[in-house]
mmCIF file of C-alpha atoms in Angstrom:
data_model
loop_
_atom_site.group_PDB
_atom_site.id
_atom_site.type_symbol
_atom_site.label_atom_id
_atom_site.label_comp_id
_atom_site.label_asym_id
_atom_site.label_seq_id
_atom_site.Cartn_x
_atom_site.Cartn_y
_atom_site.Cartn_z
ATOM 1 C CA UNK A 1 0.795 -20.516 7.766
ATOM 2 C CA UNK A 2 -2.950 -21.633 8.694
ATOM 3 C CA UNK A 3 -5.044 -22.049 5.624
ATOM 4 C CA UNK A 4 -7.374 -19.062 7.124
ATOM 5 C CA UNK A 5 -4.374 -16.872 6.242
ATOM 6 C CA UNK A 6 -4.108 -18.069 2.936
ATOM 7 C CA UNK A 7 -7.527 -16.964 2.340
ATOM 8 C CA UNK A 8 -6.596 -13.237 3.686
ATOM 9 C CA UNK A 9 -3.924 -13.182 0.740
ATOM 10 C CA UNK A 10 -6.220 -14.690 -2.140
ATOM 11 C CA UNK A 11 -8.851 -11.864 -0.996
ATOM 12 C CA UNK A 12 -6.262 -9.632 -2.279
ATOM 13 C CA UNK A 13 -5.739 -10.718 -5.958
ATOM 14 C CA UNK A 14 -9.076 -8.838 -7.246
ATOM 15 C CA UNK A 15 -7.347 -5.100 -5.682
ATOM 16 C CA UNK A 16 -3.848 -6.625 -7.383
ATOM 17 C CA UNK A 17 -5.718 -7.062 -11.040
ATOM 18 C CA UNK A 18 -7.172 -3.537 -10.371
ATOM 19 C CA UNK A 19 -2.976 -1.965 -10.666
ATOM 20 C CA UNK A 20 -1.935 -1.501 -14.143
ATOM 21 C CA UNK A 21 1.873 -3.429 -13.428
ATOM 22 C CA UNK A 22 0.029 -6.123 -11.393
ATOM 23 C CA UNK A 23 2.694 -6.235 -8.828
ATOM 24 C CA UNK A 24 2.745 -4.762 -5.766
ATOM 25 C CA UNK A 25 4.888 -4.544 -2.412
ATOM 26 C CA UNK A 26 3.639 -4.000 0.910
ATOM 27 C CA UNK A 27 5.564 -3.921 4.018
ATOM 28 C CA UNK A 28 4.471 -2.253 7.120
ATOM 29 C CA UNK A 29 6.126 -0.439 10.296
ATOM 30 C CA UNK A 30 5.282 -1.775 13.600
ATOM 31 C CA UNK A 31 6.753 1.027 15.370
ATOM 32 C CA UNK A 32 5.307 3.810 12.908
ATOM 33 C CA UNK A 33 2.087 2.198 12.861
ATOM 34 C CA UNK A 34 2.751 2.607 8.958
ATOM 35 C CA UNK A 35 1.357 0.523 6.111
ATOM 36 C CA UNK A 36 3.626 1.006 2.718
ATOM 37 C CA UNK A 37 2.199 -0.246 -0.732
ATOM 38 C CA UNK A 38 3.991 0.443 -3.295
ATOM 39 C CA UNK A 39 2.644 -0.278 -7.273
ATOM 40 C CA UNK A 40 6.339 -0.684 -8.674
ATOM 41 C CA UNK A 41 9.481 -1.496 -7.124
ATOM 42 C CA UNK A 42 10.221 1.059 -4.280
ATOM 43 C CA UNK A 43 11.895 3.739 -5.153
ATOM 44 C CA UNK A 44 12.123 7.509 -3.791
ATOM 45 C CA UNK A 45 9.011 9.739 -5.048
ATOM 46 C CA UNK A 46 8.935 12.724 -7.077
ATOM 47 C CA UNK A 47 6.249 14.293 -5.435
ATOM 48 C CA UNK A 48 3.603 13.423 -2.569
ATOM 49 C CA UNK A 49 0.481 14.604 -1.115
ATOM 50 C CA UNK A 50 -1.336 14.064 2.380
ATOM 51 C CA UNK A 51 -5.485 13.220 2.270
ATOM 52 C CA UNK A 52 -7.534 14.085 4.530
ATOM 53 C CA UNK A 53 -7.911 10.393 5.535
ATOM 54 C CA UNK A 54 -4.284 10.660 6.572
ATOM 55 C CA UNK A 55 -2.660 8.387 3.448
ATOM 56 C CA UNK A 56 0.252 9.970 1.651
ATOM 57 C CA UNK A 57 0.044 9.611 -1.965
ATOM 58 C CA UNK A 58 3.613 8.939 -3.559
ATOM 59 C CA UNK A 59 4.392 10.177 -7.567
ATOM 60 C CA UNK A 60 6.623 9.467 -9.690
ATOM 61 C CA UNK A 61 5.540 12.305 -12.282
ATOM 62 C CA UNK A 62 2.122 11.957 -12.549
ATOM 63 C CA UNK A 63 2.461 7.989 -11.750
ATOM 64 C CA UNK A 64 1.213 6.927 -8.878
ATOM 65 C CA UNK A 65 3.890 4.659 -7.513
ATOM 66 C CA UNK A 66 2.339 3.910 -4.009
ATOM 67 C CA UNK A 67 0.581 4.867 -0.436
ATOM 68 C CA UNK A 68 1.764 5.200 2.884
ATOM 69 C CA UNK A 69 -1.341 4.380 5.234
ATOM 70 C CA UNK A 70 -0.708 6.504 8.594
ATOM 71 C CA UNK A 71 -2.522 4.679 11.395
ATOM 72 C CA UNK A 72 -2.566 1.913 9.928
ATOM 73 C CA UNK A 73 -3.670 -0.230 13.017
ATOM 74 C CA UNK A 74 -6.545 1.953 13.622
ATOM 75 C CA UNK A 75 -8.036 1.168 10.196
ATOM 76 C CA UNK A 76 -7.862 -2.726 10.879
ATOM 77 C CA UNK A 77 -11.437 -4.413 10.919
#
């Protein structure tokens, strides 16, 4: 790992403080162009909802437990 992509993860720790559990898994699908975040360990969702910016909201209750970022490629800087 260069030390440029160490940088990309430190840029992350001020959006991980932001998370009330301060943990967070992220995996994403090549072939689904899908980026999964998930605020607690994953686990299957109670309820969901689409936005219009095509991110599905995952609850657990009325938790948020995590996103799945459709497109995810597309949204890449």
């Amino acid at each position: 790992m260069a030390i440029a992509d160490i940088q990309t993860f430190i840029n992350l720790i001020p959006s991980i403080q932001q998370i009330p559990e301060k943990a967070l898994w992220v995996s994403y699908d090549q072939e689904a162009d899908a980026l999964y975040v998930n605020f607690k360990k994953p686990c299957a969702a109670t309820d969901s909802e689409i936005t219009d910016e095509d991110v599905i909201v995952r609850y657990e209750g009325d938790s948020v437990i995590g996103l799945t970022v459709l497109h995810a490629s597309k949204r890449a800087g």
